[in-house]
Each structure stands twice: as structure tokens, then as C-alpha cells.
Amino acid sequence: MRIPFVTSREFSLEPLTVRDSDAISTLHREDFVRPWTGGEFADLLAQETVFGFAAREVGRGKGPPIGFVLARLVAGEGEILTVAVARSHRRQGLGWRLMDAVLRELHAQRAEALFLEVDETNAAAIALYSGLGFREVGKRADYYRTGGNGANGALVMRRDLR
């Protein structure tokens, strides 16, 4: 007799550090035509105004992140610099958890607003951001390079925090 059971993965969120730079660069390659290098991530994470969070699967030790978000806070305004979740771990709420961690940090820092750009063809990300209270406030033409010679526009989105 087979007894069915449900397994659920648990994840932890931890602050990103410079030591995560190469691992998040590898993850960034899954989604971006021009991914950022480990050195570029290290340079960003060394800046006082930049912070982020890494999602790791519980029980996997200090393995590489399966998702991350990188943000900046300057003069009361936050900006999502980039966010990525491994394709193998999508549709499990990690994007929402990562964004929620940034929102909590920005609330603690008494930020006024959070901005981001998202590829206008990325319906899943747009739905996530809209569900988190972001609204479209502008557009950037030809912002994201595609695999060929073309480019997609970006939606500029904002969420007020006060």
C-alpha cells in the first residue's frame, strides 16, 4: 500500500554579502542577456547604500542562493537593482518573499518610495509587482536587450511606502 505525503521546501532569507557575488552572478545569467559579473556584484555590495537578500533552501547548508534581490536606498528612495529566482524554484513564492524583505527593510529605514524597472513582456514579474502595490509611472524604450538584435521596453513602477 502506498501512502501519499506532501513535501514542502523551506527557505531562509539572509542578507547578501560580497562573498555571494560569484554565486548570484551565475544565477543572474539564467535570465539576463547581459548578466552582471561577480566583480560587478561585489562592487555594488561594497557600497554603503546597497543591500540585498539571498534565498537558500533550508537543509542545504551554505549552498548557493536559489534566489536573490539587490536594492539601493538613497535620499529616502529605494530602487530594486535586480532580482532573480532560479528557474528550478519558481512559482514557490520566493520572488514575493524577497521583495517583502526589501519592503520591510525600507519601512524600517523610513523610506518614502520604492522604484523598479521590469521588462514589459515579463507578465509574471509585472503581476508580482502589481500584487505588491506597485503601479506603472513611466516607460523606457528599448531598455532590455533580447537574444537577437532587438530590445524590449521597460515599465517603470513605483510603490509609495508612506
PDB file of C-alpha atoms in Angstrom:
ATOM      1  CA  MET A   1       0.000   0.000   0.000  1.00  0.00           C
ATOM      2  CA  ARG A   2       1.345   3.441  -0.945  1.00  0.00           C
ATOM      3  CA  ILE A   3       0.823   6.298   1.455  1.00  0.00           C
ATOM      4  CA  PRO A   4       0.967   9.688  -0.219  1.00  0.00           C
ATOM      5  CA  PHE A   5       2.681  12.526   1.532  1.00  0.00           C
ATOM      6  CA  VAL A   6       3.315  16.120   0.740  1.00  0.00           C
ATOM      7  CA  THR A   7       6.747  17.597   0.927  1.00  0.00           C
ATOM      8  CA  SER A   8       7.311  21.296   1.064  1.00  0.00           C
ATOM      9  CA  ARG A   9      10.562  23.074   0.737  1.00  0.00           C
ATOM     10  CA  GLU A  10      11.504  25.590   3.328  1.00  0.00           C
ATOM     11  CA  PHE A  11      13.623  28.600   2.525  1.00  0.00           C
ATOM     12  CA  SER A  12      15.588  31.082   4.557  1.00  0.00           C
ATOM     13  CA  LEU A  13      16.395  34.656   3.656  1.00  0.00           C
ATOM     14  CA  GLU A  14      19.773  36.048   4.593  1.00  0.00           C
ATOM     15  CA  PRO A  15      21.477  39.365   3.878  1.00  0.00           C
ATOM     16  CA  LEU A  16      23.625  39.291   0.762  1.00  0.00           C
ATOM     17  CA  THR A  17      27.353  39.710   1.256  1.00  0.00           C
ATOM     18  CA  VAL A  18      30.272  40.260  -1.088  1.00  0.00           C
ATOM     19  CA  ARG A  19      31.033  36.523  -0.682  1.00  0.00           C
ATOM     20  CA  ASP A  20      27.773  35.789  -2.577  1.00  0.00           C
ATOM     21  CA  SER A  21      28.866  37.776  -5.655  1.00  0.00           C
ATOM     22  CA  ASP A  22      30.002  34.922  -7.901  1.00  0.00           C
ATOM     23  CA  ALA A  23      27.030  32.711  -6.998  1.00  0.00           C
ATOM     24  CA  ILE A  24      24.462  35.412  -7.707  1.00  0.00           C
ATOM     25  CA  SER A  25      26.245  36.254 -10.943  1.00  0.00           C
ATOM     26  CA  THR A  26      25.734  32.642 -12.024  1.00  0.00           C
ATOM     27  CA  LEU A  27      22.053  32.854 -11.107  1.00  0.00           C
ATOM     28  CA  HIS A  28      21.718  36.203 -12.907  1.00  0.00           C
ATOM     29  CA  ARG A  29      22.891  34.510 -16.142  1.00  0.00           C
ATOM     30  CA  GLU A  30      19.699  32.434 -16.254  1.00  0.00           C
ATOM     31  CA  ASP A  31      17.563  35.478 -17.057  1.00  0.00           C
ATOM     32  CA  PHE A  32      19.616  38.313 -18.458  1.00  0.00           C
ATOM     33  CA  VAL A  33      21.198  38.581 -21.896  1.00  0.00           C
ATOM     34  CA  ARG A  34      23.934  40.778 -20.414  1.00  0.00           C
ATOM     35  CA  PRO A  35      24.380  39.316 -16.920  1.00  0.00           C
ATOM     36  CA  TRP A  36      26.390  41.147 -14.322  1.00  0.00           C
ATOM     37  CA  THR A  37      29.756  39.679 -13.355  1.00  0.00           C
ATOM     38  CA  GLY A  38      30.783  38.617  -9.885  1.00  0.00           C
ATOM     39  CA  GLY A  39      33.026  41.680  -9.774  1.00  0.00           C
ATOM     40  CA  GLU A  40      30.138  43.993 -10.627  1.00  0.00           C
ATOM     41  CA  PHE A  41      28.034  42.463  -7.865  1.00  0.00           C
ATOM     42  CA  ALA A  42      30.945  42.731  -5.419  1.00  0.00           C
ATOM     43  CA  ASP A  43      31.398  46.416  -6.281  1.00  0.00           C
ATOM     44  CA  LEU A  44      27.697  47.077  -5.718  1.00  0.00           C
ATOM     45  CA  LEU A  45      27.551  45.145  -2.440  1.00  0.00           C
ATOM     46  CA  ALA A  46      30.566  47.086  -1.165  1.00  0.00           C
ATOM     47  CA  GLN A  47      28.586  50.323  -1.437  1.00  0.00           C
ATOM     48  CA  GLU A  48      27.037  51.577   1.775  1.00  0.00           C
ATOM     49  CA  THR A  49      23.699  52.343   0.093  1.00  0.00           C
ATOM     50  CA  VAL A  50      23.257  48.880  -1.471  1.00  0.00           C
ATOM     51  CA  PHE A  51      21.733  45.886   0.298  1.00  0.00           C
ATOM     52  CA  GLY A  52      20.010  42.671  -0.618  1.00  0.00           C
ATOM     53  CA  PHE A  53      18.827  39.258   0.408  1.00  0.00           C
ATOM     54  CA  ALA A  54      19.623  35.710  -0.680  1.00  0.00           C
ATOM     55  CA  ALA A  55      17.116  32.846  -0.544  1.00  0.00           C
ATOM     56  CA  ARG A  56      18.563  29.482   0.347  1.00  0.00           C
ATOM     57  CA  GLU A  57      16.903  26.119   0.737  1.00  0.00           C
ATOM     58  CA  VAL A  58      16.864  25.012   4.376  1.00  0.00           C
ATOM     59  CA  GLY A  59      18.869  21.854   4.957  1.00  0.00           C
ATOM     60  CA  ARG A  60      21.302  22.527   2.125  1.00  0.00           C
ATOM     61  CA  GLY A  61      23.954  24.186   4.271  1.00  0.00           C
ATOM     62  CA  LYS A  62      25.570  27.276   2.862  1.00  0.00           C
ATOM     63  CA  GLY A  63      24.877  26.255  -0.712  1.00  0.00           C
ATOM     64  CA  PRO A  64      24.483  28.868  -3.418  1.00  0.00           C
ATOM     65  CA  PRO A  65      21.412  31.090  -3.324  1.00  0.00           C
ATOM     66  CA  ILE A  66      18.373  29.937  -5.297  1.00  0.00           C
ATOM     67  CA  GLY A  67      17.130  33.496  -5.498  1.00  0.00           C
ATOM     68  CA  PHE A  68      18.232  36.987  -4.594  1.00  0.00           C
ATOM     69  CA  VAL A  69      17.261  40.627  -4.688  1.00  0.00           C
ATOM     70  CA  LEU A  70      19.598  43.611  -4.764  1.00  0.00           C
ATOM     71  CA  ALA A  71      18.383  47.089  -3.828  1.00  0.00           C
ATOM     72  CA  ARG A  72      19.643  50.567  -3.097  1.00  0.00           C
ATOM     73  CA  LEU A  73      18.407  53.261  -0.721  1.00  0.00           C
ATOM     74  CA  VAL A  74      19.409  56.878  -1.354  1.00  0.00           C
ATOM     75  CA  ALA A  75      17.776  60.044  -0.021  1.00  0.00           C
ATOM     76  CA  GLY A  76      14.653  58.225   1.137  1.00  0.00           C
ATOM     77  CA  GLU A  77      14.012  56.440  -2.149  1.00  0.00           C
ATOM     78  CA  GLY A  78      14.628  52.763  -2.743  1.00  0.00           C
ATOM     79  CA  GLU A  79      15.358  51.101  -6.044  1.00  0.00           C
ATOM     80  CA  ILE A  80      15.356  47.439  -6.973  1.00  0.00           C
ATOM     81  CA  LEU A  81      18.580  46.958  -8.925  1.00  0.00           C
ATOM     82  CA  THR A  82      17.918  43.351  -9.897  1.00  0.00           C
ATOM     83  CA  VAL A  83      16.091  40.261  -8.725  1.00  0.00           C
ATOM     84  CA  ALA A  84      16.333  36.649  -9.884  1.00  0.00           C
ATOM     85  CA  VAL A  85      14.971  33.264  -8.864  1.00  0.00           C
ATOM     86  CA  ALA A  86      16.390  30.011 -10.225  1.00  0.00           C
ATOM     87  CA  ARG A  87      14.120  28.531 -12.871  1.00  0.00           C
ATOM     88  CA  SER A  88      14.000  25.305 -10.871  1.00  0.00           C
ATOM     89  CA  HIS A  89      12.499  27.148  -7.881  1.00  0.00           C
ATOM     90  CA  ARG A  90       9.951  29.442  -9.485  1.00  0.00           C
ATOM     91  CA  ARG A  91       6.271  29.506  -8.600  1.00  0.00           C
ATOM     92  CA  GLN A  92       7.036  28.845  -4.928  1.00  0.00           C
ATOM     93  CA  GLY A  93       6.662  32.395  -3.626  1.00  0.00           C
ATOM     94  CA  LEU A  94      10.365  33.208  -3.488  1.00  0.00           C
ATOM     95  CA  GLY A  95      10.055  36.388  -5.564  1.00  0.00           C
ATOM     96  CA  TRP A  96       7.341  37.633  -3.221  1.00  0.00           C
ATOM     97  CA  ARG A  97       9.411  36.750  -0.132  1.00  0.00           C
ATOM     98  CA  LEU A  98      12.480  38.516  -1.497  1.00  0.00           C
ATOM     99  CA  MET A  99      10.514  41.645  -2.378  1.00  0.00           C
ATOM    100  CA  ASP A 100       8.795  41.569   1.013  1.00  0.00           C
ATOM    101  CA  ALA A 101      12.199  41.508   2.725  1.00  0.00           C
ATOM    102  CA  VAL A 102      13.236  44.639   0.812  1.00  0.00           C
ATOM    103  CA  LEU A 103       9.951  46.360   1.652  1.00  0.00           C
ATOM    104  CA  ARG A 104      10.395  45.551   5.346  1.00  0.00           C
ATOM    105  CA  GLU A 105      13.950  46.918   5.316  1.00  0.00           C
ATOM    106  CA  LEU A 106      12.834  50.096   3.570  1.00  0.00           C
ATOM    107  CA  HIS A 107       9.977  50.575   6.040  1.00  0.00           C
ATOM    108  CA  ALA A 108      12.469  50.187   8.898  1.00  0.00           C
ATOM    109  CA  GLN A 109      14.673  52.816   7.235  1.00  0.00           C
ATOM    110  CA  ARG A 110      11.610  55.089   6.802  1.00  0.00           C
ATOM    111  CA  ALA A 111      11.972  55.264   3.020  1.00  0.00           C
ATOM    112  CA  GLU A 112       9.318  57.153   1.077  1.00  0.00           C
ATOM    113  CA  ALA A 113       9.059  55.053  -2.096  1.00  0.00           C
ATOM    114  CA  LEU A 114      10.468  52.072  -3.969  1.00  0.00           C
ATOM    115  CA  PHE A 115      11.086  52.067  -7.746  1.00  0.00           C
ATOM    116  CA  LEU A 116      11.939  49.321 -10.228  1.00  0.00           C
ATOM    117  CA  GLU A 117      12.113  48.629 -13.940  1.00  0.00           C
ATOM    118  CA  VAL A 118      10.643  45.462 -15.409  1.00  0.00           C
ATOM    119  CA  ASP A 119      10.676  44.073 -18.949  1.00  0.00           C
ATOM    120  CA  GLU A 120       7.308  44.937 -20.466  1.00  0.00           C
ATOM    121  CA  THR A 121       6.996  41.337 -21.744  1.00  0.00           C
ATOM    122  CA  ASN A 122       7.567  39.726 -18.304  1.00  0.00           C
ATOM    123  CA  ALA A 123       3.940  39.109 -17.339  1.00  0.00           C
ATOM    124  CA  ALA A 124       4.791  37.055 -14.238  1.00  0.00           C
ATOM    125  CA  ALA A 125       7.018  39.781 -12.773  1.00  0.00           C
ATOM    126  CA  ILE A 126       4.513  42.519 -13.619  1.00  0.00           C
ATOM    127  CA  ALA A 127       1.775  40.522 -11.864  1.00  0.00           C
ATOM    128  CA  LEU A 128       4.014  40.053  -8.807  1.00  0.00           C
ATOM    129  CA  TYR A 129       4.865  43.749  -8.577  1.00  0.00           C
ATOM    130  CA  SER A 130       1.269  44.837  -9.152  1.00  0.00           C
ATOM    131  CA  GLY A 131       0.163  42.443  -6.424  1.00  0.00           C
ATOM    132  CA  LEU A 132       2.678  44.079  -4.091  1.00  0.00           C
ATOM    133  CA  GLY A 133       1.151  47.501  -4.707  1.00  0.00           C
ATOM    134  CA  PHE A 134       3.419  48.853  -7.441  1.00  0.00           C
ATOM    135  CA  ARG A 135       1.932  50.994 -10.176  1.00  0.00           C
ATOM    136  CA  GLU A 136       3.301  51.961 -13.565  1.00  0.00           C
ATOM    137  CA  VAL A 137       4.717  55.501 -13.613  1.00  0.00           C
ATOM    138  CA  GLY A 138       6.710  55.506 -16.854  1.00  0.00           C
ATOM    139  CA  LYS A 139       8.291  53.589 -19.711  1.00  0.00           C
ATOM    140  CA  ARG A 140      11.783  53.238 -21.146  1.00  0.00           C
ATOM    141  CA  ALA A 141      12.004  52.249 -24.796  1.00  0.00           C
ATOM    142  CA  ASP A 142      14.492  49.555 -25.848  1.00  0.00           C
ATOM    143  CA  TYR A 143      15.760  49.094 -22.291  1.00  0.00           C
ATOM    144  CA  TYR A 144      16.297  45.312 -22.149  1.00  0.00           C
ATOM    145  CA  ARG A 145      18.360  43.598 -24.850  1.00  0.00           C
ATOM    146  CA  THR A 146      16.911  40.391 -26.217  1.00  0.00           C
ATOM    147  CA  GLY A 147      18.815  37.372 -27.505  1.00  0.00           C
ATOM    148  CA  GLY A 148      18.868  38.775 -31.058  1.00  0.00           C
ATOM    149  CA  ASN A 149      19.473  42.355 -32.108  1.00  0.00           C
ATOM    150  CA  GLY A 150      16.212  43.633 -30.650  1.00  0.00           C
ATOM    151  CA  ALA A 151      15.244  45.137 -27.339  1.00  0.00           C
ATOM    152  CA  ASN A 152      12.155  45.237 -25.152  1.00  0.00           C
ATOM    153  CA  GLY A 153      10.867  48.270 -23.355  1.00  0.00           C
ATOM    154  CA  ALA A 154      10.795  48.581 -19.586  1.00  0.00           C
ATOM    155  CA  LEU A 155       7.940  49.630 -17.380  1.00  0.00           C
ATOM    156  CA  VAL A 156       9.000  51.921 -14.546  1.00  0.00           C
ATOM    157  CA  MET A 157       6.985  51.052 -11.447  1.00  0.00           C
ATOM    158  CA  ARG A 158       6.662  52.723  -8.062  1.00  0.00           C
ATOM    159  CA  ARG A 159       5.269  51.814  -4.672  1.00  0.00           C
ATOM    160  CA  ASP A 160       4.740  54.519  -2.077  1.00  0.00           C
ATOM    161  CA  LEU A 161       5.858  53.400   1.370  1.00  0.00           C
ATOM    162  CA  ARG A 162       4.282  56.135   3.493  1.00  0.00           C
TER     163      ARG A 162
END
